[in-house]
Coordinates of C-alpha atoms and ligand atoms in Angstrom, one line a residue:
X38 CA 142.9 -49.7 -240.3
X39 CA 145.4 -47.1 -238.9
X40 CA 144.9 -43.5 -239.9
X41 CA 148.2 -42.8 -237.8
X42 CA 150.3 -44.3 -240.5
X43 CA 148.3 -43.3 -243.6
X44 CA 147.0 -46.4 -244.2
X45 CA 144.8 -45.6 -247.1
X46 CA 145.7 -48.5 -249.8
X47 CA 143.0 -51.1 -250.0
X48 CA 144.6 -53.5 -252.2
X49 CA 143.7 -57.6 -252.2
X50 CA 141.8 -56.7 -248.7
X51 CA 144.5 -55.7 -247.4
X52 CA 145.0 -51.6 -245.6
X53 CA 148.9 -50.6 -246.1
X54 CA 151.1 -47.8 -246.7
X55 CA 153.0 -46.6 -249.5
X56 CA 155.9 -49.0 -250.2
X57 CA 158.2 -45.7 -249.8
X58 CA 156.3 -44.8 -246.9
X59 CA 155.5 -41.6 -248.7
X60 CA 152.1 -39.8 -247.9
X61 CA 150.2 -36.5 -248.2
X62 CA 148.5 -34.0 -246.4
X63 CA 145.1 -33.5 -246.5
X64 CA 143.5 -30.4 -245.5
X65 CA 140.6 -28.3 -244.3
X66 CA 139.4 -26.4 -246.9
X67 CA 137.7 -23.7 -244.2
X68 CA 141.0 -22.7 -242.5
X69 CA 143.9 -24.0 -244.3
X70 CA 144.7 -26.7 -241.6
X71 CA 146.1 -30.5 -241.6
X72 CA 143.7 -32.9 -240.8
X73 CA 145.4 -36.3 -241.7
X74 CA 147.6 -38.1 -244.4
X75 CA 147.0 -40.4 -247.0
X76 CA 149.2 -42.9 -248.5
X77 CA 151.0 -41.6 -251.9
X78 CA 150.9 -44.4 -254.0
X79 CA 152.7 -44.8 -257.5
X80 CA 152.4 -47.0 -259.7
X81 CA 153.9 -50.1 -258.2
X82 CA 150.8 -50.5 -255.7
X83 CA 148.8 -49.5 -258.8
X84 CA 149.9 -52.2 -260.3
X85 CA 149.4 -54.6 -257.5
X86 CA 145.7 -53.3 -257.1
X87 CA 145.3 -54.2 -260.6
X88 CA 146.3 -57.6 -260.3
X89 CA 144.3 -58.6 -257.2
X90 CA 141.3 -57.3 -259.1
X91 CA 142.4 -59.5 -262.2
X92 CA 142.2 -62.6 -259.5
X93 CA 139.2 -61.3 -258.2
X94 CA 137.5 -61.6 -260.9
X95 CA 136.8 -64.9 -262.3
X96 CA 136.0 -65.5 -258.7
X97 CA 133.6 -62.9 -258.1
X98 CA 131.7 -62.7 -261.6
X99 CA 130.9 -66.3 -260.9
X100 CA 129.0 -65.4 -258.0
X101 CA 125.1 -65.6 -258.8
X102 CA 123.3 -61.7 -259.1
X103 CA 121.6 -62.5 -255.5
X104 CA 125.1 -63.1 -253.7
X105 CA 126.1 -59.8 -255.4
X106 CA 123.0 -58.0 -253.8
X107 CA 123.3 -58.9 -250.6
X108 CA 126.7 -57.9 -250.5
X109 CA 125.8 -54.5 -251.2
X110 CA 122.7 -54.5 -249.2
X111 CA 124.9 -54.9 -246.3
X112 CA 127.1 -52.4 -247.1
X113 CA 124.2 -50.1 -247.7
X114 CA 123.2 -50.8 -244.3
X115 CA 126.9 -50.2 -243.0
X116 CA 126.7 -46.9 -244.6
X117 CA 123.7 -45.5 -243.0
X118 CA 124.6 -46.9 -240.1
X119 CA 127.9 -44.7 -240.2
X120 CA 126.3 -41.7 -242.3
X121 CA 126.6 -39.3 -239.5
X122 CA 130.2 -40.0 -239.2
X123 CA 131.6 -40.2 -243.1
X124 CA 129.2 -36.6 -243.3
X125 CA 131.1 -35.4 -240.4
X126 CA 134.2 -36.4 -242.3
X127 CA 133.2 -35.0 -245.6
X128 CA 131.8 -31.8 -244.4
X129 CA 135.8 -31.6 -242.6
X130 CA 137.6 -33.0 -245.6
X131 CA 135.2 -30.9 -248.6
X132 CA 134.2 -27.8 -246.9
X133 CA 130.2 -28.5 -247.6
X134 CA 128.2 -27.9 -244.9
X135 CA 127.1 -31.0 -242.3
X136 CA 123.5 -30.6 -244.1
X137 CA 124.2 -31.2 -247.5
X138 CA 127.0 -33.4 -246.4
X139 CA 124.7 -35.8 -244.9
X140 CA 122.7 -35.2 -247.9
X141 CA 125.3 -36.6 -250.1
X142 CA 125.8 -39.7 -247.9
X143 CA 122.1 -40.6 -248.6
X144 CA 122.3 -40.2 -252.3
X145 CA 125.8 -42.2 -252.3
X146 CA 124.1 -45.4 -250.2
X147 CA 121.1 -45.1 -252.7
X148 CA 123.7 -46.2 -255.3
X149 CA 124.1 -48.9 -253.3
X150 CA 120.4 -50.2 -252.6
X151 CA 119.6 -49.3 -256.2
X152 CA 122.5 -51.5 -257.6
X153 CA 122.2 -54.0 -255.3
X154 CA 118.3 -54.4 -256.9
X155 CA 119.4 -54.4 -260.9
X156 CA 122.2 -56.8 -260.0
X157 CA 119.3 -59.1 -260.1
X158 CA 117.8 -57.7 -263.8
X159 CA 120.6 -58.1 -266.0
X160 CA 118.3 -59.8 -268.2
X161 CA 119.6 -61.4 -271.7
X162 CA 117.1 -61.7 -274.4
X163 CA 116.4 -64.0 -277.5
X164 CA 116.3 -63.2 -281.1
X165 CA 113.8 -65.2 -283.6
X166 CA 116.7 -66.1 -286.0
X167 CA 115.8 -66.7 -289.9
X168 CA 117.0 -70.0 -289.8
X169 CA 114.7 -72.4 -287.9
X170 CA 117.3 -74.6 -286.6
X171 CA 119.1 -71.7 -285.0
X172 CA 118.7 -69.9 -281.6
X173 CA 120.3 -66.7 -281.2
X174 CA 120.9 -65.7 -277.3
X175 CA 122.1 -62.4 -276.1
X176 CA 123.9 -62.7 -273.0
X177 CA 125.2 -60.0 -270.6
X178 CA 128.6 -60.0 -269.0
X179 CA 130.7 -58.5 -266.9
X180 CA 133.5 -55.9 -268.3
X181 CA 136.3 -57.6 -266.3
X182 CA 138.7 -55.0 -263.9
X183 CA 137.3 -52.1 -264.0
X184 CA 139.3 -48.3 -262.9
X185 CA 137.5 -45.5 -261.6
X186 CA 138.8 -42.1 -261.2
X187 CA 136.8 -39.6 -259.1
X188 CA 136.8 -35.9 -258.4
X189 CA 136.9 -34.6 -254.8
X190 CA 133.5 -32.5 -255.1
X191 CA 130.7 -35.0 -254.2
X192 CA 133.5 -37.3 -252.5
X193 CA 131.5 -40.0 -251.8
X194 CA 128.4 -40.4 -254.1
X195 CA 130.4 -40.1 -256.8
X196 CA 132.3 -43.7 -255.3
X197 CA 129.8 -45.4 -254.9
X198 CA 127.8 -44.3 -258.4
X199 CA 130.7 -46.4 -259.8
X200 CA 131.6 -49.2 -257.4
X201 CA 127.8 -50.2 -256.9
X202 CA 126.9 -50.9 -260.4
X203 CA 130.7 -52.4 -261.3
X204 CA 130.3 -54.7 -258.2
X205 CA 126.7 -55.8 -259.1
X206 CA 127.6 -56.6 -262.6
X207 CA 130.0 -58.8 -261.2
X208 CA 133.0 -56.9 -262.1
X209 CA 135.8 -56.0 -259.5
X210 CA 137.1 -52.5 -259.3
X211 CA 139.5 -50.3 -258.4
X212 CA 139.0 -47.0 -257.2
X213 CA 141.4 -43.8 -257.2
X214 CA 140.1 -40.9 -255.5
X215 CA 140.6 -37.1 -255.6
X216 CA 144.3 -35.9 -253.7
X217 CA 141.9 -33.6 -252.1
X218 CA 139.4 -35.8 -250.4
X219 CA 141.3 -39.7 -249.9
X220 CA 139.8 -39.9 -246.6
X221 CA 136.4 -40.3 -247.2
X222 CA 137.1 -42.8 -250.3
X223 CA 139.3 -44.3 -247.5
X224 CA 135.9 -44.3 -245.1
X225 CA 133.7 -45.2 -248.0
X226 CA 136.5 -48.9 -248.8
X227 CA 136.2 -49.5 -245.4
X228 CA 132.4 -49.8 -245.1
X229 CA 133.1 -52.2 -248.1
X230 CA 135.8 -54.1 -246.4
X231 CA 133.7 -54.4 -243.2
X232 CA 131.1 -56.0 -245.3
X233 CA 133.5 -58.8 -246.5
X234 CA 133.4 -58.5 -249.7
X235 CA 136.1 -61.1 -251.4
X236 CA 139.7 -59.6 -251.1
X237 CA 140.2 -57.8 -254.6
X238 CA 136.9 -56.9 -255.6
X239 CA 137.3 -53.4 -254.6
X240 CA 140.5 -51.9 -253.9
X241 CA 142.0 -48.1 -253.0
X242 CA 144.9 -46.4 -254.2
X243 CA 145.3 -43.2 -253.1
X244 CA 147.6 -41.0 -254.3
X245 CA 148.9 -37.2 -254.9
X246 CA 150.5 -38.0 -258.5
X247 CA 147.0 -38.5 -260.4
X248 CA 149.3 -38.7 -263.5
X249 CA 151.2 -41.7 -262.2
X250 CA 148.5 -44.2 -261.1
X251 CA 146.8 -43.1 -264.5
X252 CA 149.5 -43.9 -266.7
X253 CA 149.6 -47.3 -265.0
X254 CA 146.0 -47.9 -265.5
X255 CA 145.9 -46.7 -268.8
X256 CA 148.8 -49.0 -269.8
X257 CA 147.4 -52.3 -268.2
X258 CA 145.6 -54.8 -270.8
X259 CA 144.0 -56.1 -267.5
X260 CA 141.6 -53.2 -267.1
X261 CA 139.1 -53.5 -269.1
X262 CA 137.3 -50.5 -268.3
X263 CA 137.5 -46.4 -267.0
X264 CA 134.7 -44.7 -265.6
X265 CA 135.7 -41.2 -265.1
X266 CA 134.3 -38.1 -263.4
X267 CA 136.2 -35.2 -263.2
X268 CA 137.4 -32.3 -265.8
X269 CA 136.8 -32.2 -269.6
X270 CA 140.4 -31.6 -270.1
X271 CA 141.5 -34.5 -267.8
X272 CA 138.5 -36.8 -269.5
X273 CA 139.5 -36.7 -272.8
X274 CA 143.0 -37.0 -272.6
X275 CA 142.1 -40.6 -270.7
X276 CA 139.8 -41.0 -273.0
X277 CA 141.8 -40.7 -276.0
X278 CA 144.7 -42.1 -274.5
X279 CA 142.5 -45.7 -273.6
X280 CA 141.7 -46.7 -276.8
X281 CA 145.6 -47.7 -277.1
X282 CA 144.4 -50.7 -275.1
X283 CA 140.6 -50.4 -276.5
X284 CA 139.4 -50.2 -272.8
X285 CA 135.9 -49.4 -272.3
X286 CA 135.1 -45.5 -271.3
X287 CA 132.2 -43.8 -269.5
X288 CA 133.0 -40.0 -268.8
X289 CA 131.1 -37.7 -266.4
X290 CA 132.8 -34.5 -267.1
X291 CA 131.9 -30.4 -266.8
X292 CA 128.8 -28.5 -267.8
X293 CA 127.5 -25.1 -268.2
X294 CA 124.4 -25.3 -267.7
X295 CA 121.5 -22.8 -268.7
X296 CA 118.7 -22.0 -266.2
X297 CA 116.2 -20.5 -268.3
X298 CA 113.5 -18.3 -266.4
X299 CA 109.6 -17.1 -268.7
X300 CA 108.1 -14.2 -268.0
X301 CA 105.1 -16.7 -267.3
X302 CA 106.8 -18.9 -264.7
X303 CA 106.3 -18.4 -260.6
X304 CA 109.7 -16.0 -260.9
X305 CA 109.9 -15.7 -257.0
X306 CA 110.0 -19.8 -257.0
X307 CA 112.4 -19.6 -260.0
X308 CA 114.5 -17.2 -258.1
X309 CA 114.8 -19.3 -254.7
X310 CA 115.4 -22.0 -256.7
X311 CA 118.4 -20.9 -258.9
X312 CA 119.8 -19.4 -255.5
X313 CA 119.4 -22.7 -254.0
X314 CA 121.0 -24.6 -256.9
X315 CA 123.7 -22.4 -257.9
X316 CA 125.2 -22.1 -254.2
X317 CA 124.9 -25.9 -253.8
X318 CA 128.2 -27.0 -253.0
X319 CA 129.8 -23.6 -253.4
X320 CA 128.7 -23.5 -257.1
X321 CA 131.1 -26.8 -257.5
X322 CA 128.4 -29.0 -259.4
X323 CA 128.7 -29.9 -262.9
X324 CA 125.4 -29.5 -263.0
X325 CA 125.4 -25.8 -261.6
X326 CA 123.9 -23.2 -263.2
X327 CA 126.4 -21.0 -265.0
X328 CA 124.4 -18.8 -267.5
X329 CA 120.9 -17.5 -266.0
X330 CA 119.1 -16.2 -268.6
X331 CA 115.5 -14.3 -267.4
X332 CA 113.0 -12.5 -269.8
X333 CA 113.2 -8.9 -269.8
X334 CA 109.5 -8.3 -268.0
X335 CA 110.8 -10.4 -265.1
X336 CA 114.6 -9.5 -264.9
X337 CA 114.1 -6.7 -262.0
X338 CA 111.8 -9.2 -259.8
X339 CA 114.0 -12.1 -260.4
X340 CA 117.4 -10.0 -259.3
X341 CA 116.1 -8.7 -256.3
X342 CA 114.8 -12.3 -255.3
X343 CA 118.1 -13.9 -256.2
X344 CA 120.4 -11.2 -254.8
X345 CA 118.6 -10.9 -251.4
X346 CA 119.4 -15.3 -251.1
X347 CA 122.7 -14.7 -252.0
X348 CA 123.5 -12.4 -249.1
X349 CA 121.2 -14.3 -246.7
X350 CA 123.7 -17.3 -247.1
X351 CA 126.2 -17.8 -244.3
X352 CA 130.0 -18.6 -245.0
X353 CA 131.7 -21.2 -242.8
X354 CA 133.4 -24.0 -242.6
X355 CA 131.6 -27.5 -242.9
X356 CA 131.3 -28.6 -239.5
X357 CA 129.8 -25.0 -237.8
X358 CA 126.5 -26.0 -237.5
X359 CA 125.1 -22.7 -238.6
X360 CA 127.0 -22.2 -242.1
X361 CA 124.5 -22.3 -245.3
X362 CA 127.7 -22.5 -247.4
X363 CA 131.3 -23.5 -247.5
X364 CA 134.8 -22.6 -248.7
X365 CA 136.1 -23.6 -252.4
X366 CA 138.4 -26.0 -252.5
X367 CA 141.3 -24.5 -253.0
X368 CA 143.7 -21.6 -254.0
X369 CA 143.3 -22.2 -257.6
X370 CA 139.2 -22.1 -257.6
X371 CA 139.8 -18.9 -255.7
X372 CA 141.7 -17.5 -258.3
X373 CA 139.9 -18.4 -261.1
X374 CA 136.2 -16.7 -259.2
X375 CA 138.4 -13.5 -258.8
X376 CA 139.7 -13.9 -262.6
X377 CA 136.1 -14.4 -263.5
X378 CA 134.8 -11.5 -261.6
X379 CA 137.5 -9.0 -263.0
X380 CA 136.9 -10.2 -266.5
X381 CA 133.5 -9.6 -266.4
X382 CA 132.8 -6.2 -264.3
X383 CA 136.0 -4.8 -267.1
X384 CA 133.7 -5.8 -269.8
X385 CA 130.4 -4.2 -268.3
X386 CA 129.0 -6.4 -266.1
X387 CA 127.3 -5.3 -262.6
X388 CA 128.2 -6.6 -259.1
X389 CA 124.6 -7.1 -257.3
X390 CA 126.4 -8.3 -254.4
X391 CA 129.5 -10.2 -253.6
X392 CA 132.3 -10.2 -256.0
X393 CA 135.4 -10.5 -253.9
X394 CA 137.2 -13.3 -251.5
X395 CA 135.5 -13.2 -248.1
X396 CA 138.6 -12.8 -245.2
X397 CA 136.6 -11.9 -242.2
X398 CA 134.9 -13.7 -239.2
X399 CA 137.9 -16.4 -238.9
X400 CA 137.4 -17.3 -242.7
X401 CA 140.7 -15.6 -243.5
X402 CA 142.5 -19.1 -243.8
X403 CA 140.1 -20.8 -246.0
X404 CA 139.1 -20.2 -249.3
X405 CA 135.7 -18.4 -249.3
X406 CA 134.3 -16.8 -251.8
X407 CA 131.4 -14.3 -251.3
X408 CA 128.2 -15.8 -253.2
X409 CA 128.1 -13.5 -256.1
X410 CA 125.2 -11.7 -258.5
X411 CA 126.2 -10.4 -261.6
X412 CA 124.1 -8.6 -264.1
X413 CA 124.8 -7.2 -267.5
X414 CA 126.4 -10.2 -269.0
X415 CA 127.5 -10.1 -272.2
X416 CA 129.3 -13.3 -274.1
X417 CA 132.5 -11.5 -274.8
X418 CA 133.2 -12.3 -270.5
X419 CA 134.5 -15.9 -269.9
X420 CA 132.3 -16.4 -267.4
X421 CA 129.7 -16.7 -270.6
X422 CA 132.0 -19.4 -272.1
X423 CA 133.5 -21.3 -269.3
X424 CA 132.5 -23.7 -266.6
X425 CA 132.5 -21.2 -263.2
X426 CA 132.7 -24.2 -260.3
X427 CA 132.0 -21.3 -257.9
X428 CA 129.5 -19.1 -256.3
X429 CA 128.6 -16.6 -259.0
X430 CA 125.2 -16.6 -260.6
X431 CA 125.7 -14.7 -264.1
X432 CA 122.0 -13.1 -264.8
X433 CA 121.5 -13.3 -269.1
X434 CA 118.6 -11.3 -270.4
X435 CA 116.5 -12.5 -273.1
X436 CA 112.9 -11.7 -275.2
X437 CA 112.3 -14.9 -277.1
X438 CA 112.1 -18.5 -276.7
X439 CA 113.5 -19.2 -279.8
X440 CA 116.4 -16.8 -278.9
X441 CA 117.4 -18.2 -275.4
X442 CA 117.3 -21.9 -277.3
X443 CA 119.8 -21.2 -279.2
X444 CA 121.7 -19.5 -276.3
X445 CA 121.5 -22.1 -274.1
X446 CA 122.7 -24.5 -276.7
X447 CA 125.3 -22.8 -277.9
X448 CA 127.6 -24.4 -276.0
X449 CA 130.0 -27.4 -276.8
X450 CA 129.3 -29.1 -272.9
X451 CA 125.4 -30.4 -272.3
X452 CA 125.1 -31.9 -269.2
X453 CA 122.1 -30.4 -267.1
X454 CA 119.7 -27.3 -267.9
X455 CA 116.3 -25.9 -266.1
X456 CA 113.2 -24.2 -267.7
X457 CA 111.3 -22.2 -265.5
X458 CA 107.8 -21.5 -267.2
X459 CA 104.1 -21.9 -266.6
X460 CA 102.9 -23.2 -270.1
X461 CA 102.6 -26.6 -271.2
X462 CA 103.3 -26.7 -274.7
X463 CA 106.3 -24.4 -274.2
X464 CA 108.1 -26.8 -271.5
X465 CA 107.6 -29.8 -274.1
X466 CA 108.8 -27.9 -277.3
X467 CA 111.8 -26.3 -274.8
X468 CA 112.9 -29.4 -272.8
X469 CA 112.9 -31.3 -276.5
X470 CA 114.9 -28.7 -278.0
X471 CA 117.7 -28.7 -275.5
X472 CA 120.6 -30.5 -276.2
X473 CA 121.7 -31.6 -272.9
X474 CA 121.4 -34.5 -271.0
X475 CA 119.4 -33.5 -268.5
X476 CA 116.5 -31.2 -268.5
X477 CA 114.8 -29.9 -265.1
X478 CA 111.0 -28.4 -265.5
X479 CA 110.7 -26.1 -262.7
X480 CA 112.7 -28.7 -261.4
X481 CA 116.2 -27.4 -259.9
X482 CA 117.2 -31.7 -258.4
X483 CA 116.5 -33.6 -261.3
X484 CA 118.5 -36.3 -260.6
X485 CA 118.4 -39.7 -258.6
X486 CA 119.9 -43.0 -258.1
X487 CA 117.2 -44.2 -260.4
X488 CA 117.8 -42.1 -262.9
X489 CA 120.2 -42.0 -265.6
X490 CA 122.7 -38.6 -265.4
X491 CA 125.2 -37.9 -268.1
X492 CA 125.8 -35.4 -270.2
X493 CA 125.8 -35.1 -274.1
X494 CA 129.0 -33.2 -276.3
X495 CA 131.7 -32.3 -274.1
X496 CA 130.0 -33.2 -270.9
X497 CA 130.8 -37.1 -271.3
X498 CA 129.8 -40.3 -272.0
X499 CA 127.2 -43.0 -271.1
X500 CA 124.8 -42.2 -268.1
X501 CA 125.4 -43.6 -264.5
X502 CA 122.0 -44.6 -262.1
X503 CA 119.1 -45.7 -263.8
X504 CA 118.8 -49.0 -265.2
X505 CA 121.1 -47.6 -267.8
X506 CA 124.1 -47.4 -264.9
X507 CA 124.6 -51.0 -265.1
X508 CA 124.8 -51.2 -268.9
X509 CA 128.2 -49.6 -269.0
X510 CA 130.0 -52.4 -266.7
X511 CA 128.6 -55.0 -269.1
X512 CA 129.4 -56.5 -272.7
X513 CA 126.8 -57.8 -274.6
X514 CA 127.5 -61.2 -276.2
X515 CA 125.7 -63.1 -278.8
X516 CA 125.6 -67.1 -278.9
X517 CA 124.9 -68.1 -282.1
X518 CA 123.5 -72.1 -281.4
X519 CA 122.5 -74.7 -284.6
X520 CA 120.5 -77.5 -283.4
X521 CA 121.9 -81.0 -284.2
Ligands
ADP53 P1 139.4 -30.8 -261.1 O1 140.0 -29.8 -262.0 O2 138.0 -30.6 -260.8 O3 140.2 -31.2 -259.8 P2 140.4 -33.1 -262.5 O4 139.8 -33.6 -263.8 O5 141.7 -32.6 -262.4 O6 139.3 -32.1 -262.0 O7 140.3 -34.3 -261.4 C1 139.3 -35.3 -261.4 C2 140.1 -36.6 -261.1 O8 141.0 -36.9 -262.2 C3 140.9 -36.6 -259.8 O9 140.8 -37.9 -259.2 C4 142.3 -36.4 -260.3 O10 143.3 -36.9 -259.4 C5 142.2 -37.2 -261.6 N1 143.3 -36.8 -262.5 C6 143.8 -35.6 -262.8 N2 144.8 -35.7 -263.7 C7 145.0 -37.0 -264.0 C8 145.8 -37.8 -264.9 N3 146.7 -37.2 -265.6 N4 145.6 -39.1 -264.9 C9 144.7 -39.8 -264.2 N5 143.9 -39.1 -263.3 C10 144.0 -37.7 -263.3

């Protein structure tokens, strides 16, 4: 592979340019800078990827589950082998710092491993049928060509999360990253292609017209499936718009999640651990959490805590060893933090700390955003309604249980939400009331290859990990059989 020449399209196992030649520039969150070009593909080379995947196919589905494993076995071992250089290229390309890039590089070759072990358990079953000359079988196949769109903020877990279980279900797959971070889906492909995997099981298109390469994939009979992680707005529109060609669909898309602190929880741990989550990744998670809502006895305790993490944290960009957090990613989530701030502090609420773009220190090029505390929220403020994807932690106070329930819920998104509290009964009857996807018990990481994340409502469709991650690359097919 060149980089020189933007040679970021994987297509039939082959690396090439656009056919115009025509690239992008990729940049440095932290200070604004080039740092490399990616192919800009349309959807001719969409098209092409599609097709090599068709071929692919009948070939690779046809390989038993233990071939499939060790395929991705080895390109497990290929990515931990190169972890420190894809979170070198991550923390450049994303802005997150080296430590929670090299973080995300375990969790994304976890996919891997994980996959690569329920290739070999995608059991069938059999059905006692009412007639006794009759066997009914239920078998479990592969989807076909599979698409996968993915967002730039976990750049490349979020590949592998997709390409792990479509590859050990025996489907092939092609892959169309964020414009903002091609280069590590180009790093992540190439770990693939240095594991020889068949040309066309996985290929790469890259591209800075996500409209374009969409169009193309939605219009294709030959993919059978998307698997989508990105906004809500973007999500359903594929969504809706793939059911012209009754394509399969799996959404991972935004959340606003509650983080729900008792009077009778550890609130010092609470507080550390809402500061620790909510900065994570410069508050661009969709499972961040965007409304904190803390009983009145414990509001004071809890501020303080929070407020004095949030100004412990140190801004820079990804690779300076001693930054605790990085930039946004762009102009736009800038923008939108500053909208939010304004919006809020006009209706009432109080800046704790923070509040404003940081431009000191050499981060005047890049996008940071001073980690923010605001108290005195009311739900007339956007930041109450919408998703913030930034570093400001909204404090909510509450008195009930039965009152922040219905707070938290009243939302149309449900992906992930936290309960801080002491008492038994109340985490069961709280975590069962929730209507989200994901519920964390003084727990601010529940999540794991192993376990199945998704959100309910608004925040998507089918779960990814777990032993349910393979389900959603794999039709279910009854044989009906009469004896002679
Ligand atoms: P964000 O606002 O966080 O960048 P998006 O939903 O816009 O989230 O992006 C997530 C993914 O969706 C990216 O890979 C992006 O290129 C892709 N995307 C955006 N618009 C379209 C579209 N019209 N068709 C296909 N993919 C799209």
């Amino acid at each position: 592979m060149d980089t020189s020449s933007a040679a970021t399209l994987y297509i039939d196992g082959h690396w090439s340019t656009a056919d115009s030649g025509a690239t992008f520039d990729v940049t440095d969150p932290s200070s604004g800078k080039v740092i490399g070009r990616a192919a800009d593909a349309g959807a001719a080379e969409t098209e092409r990827a599609i097709a090599a995947a068709a071929e692919a196919f009948p070939h690779w589905r046809a390989q038993n589950a233990y071939t499939r494993a060790t395929a991705l076995v080895r390109v497990h071992e290929l990515m931990l082998e190169r972890a420190e250089e894809l979170a070198q290229l991550m923390s450049l390309e994303q802005g997150k710092p080296l430590r929670a890039a090299r973080s995300e590089v375990l969790y994304g070759a976890d996919f891997l491993m994980w996959f690569a072990e329920e290739a070999k358990r995608v059991y069938g079953s059999t059905i006692p049928s009412p007639r006794s000359n009759q066997r009914l079988t239920i078998l479990r196949q592969p989807v076909g060509v599979v698409a996968g769109i993915t967002p730039w903020n976990y750049p490349v877990s979020m590949i592998t999360r997709k390409v792990a279980p479509a590859v050990a279900a025996g489907c092939t797959i092609l892959v169309k990253p964020a414009e903002q971070t091609p280069l590590c889906a180009q790093a992540v492909v190439e770990i693939f292609d240095e594991a020889e995997l068949p040309p066309g099981v996985v290929n790469l298109i890259t591209t800075s017209q996500p409209a374009e390469v969409g169009d193309a994939l939605l219009r294709s009979r030959a993919v059978r499936k998307l698997t989508f992680t990105g906004s809500t707005e973007v999500g359903k529109m594929l969504a809706g718009r793939a059911t012209a060609t009754m394509k399969r669909v799996s959404l991972e898309l935004g959340g606003h999640a509650p983080f729900i602190v008792f009077e009778d929880s550890d609130v010092e741990h609470a507080a550390k651990g809402a500061a620790l989550v909510k900065f994570l990744n410069t508050g661009q998670a969709c499972i961040s959490p965007n409304r904190i809502y803390v009983q009145r006895s414990v509001i004071d305790r809890f501020v303080d805590v929070l407020t004095d993490r949030a100004r412990r944290l140190r801004p820079g960009g990804g690779l300076d060893e001693s930054a605790t957090i990085g930039p946004l990613i762009d102009a736009s989530a800038l923008a939108k933090m500053e909208r939010q701030v304004a919006d809020a502090t006009q209706k009432g609420a109080r800046v704790m700390t923070g509040g404003e773009r940081l431009r000191g220190d050499g981060l005047a090029n890049g996008y940071f955003f001073a980690p923010t505390v605001l108290t005195e929220i009311s739900p007339a403020m956007s930041i109450y309604q919408e998703e913030t994807f930034g570093p400001i932690a909204p404090v909510i106070v509450f008195d009930t249980e039965d009152e922040v329930v219905a707070m938290a819920n009243d939302t149309d998104y449900g992906l992930a939400s936290y309960v801080y509290t002491n008492d038994l009964a109340r985490a069961v009857r709280v975590s069962e009331a929730l209507r989200f996807g994901i519920v964390g018990i003084n727990d601010i990481n529940p999540t794991a290859a192993a376990a199945p994340f998704g959100g309910t409502g608004e925040s998507g469709l089918g779960r990814e990990g777990g032993a349910q991650g393979i389900d959603e690359y794999l039709d279910v097919k009854l044989v009906g059989h009469v004896l002679a």
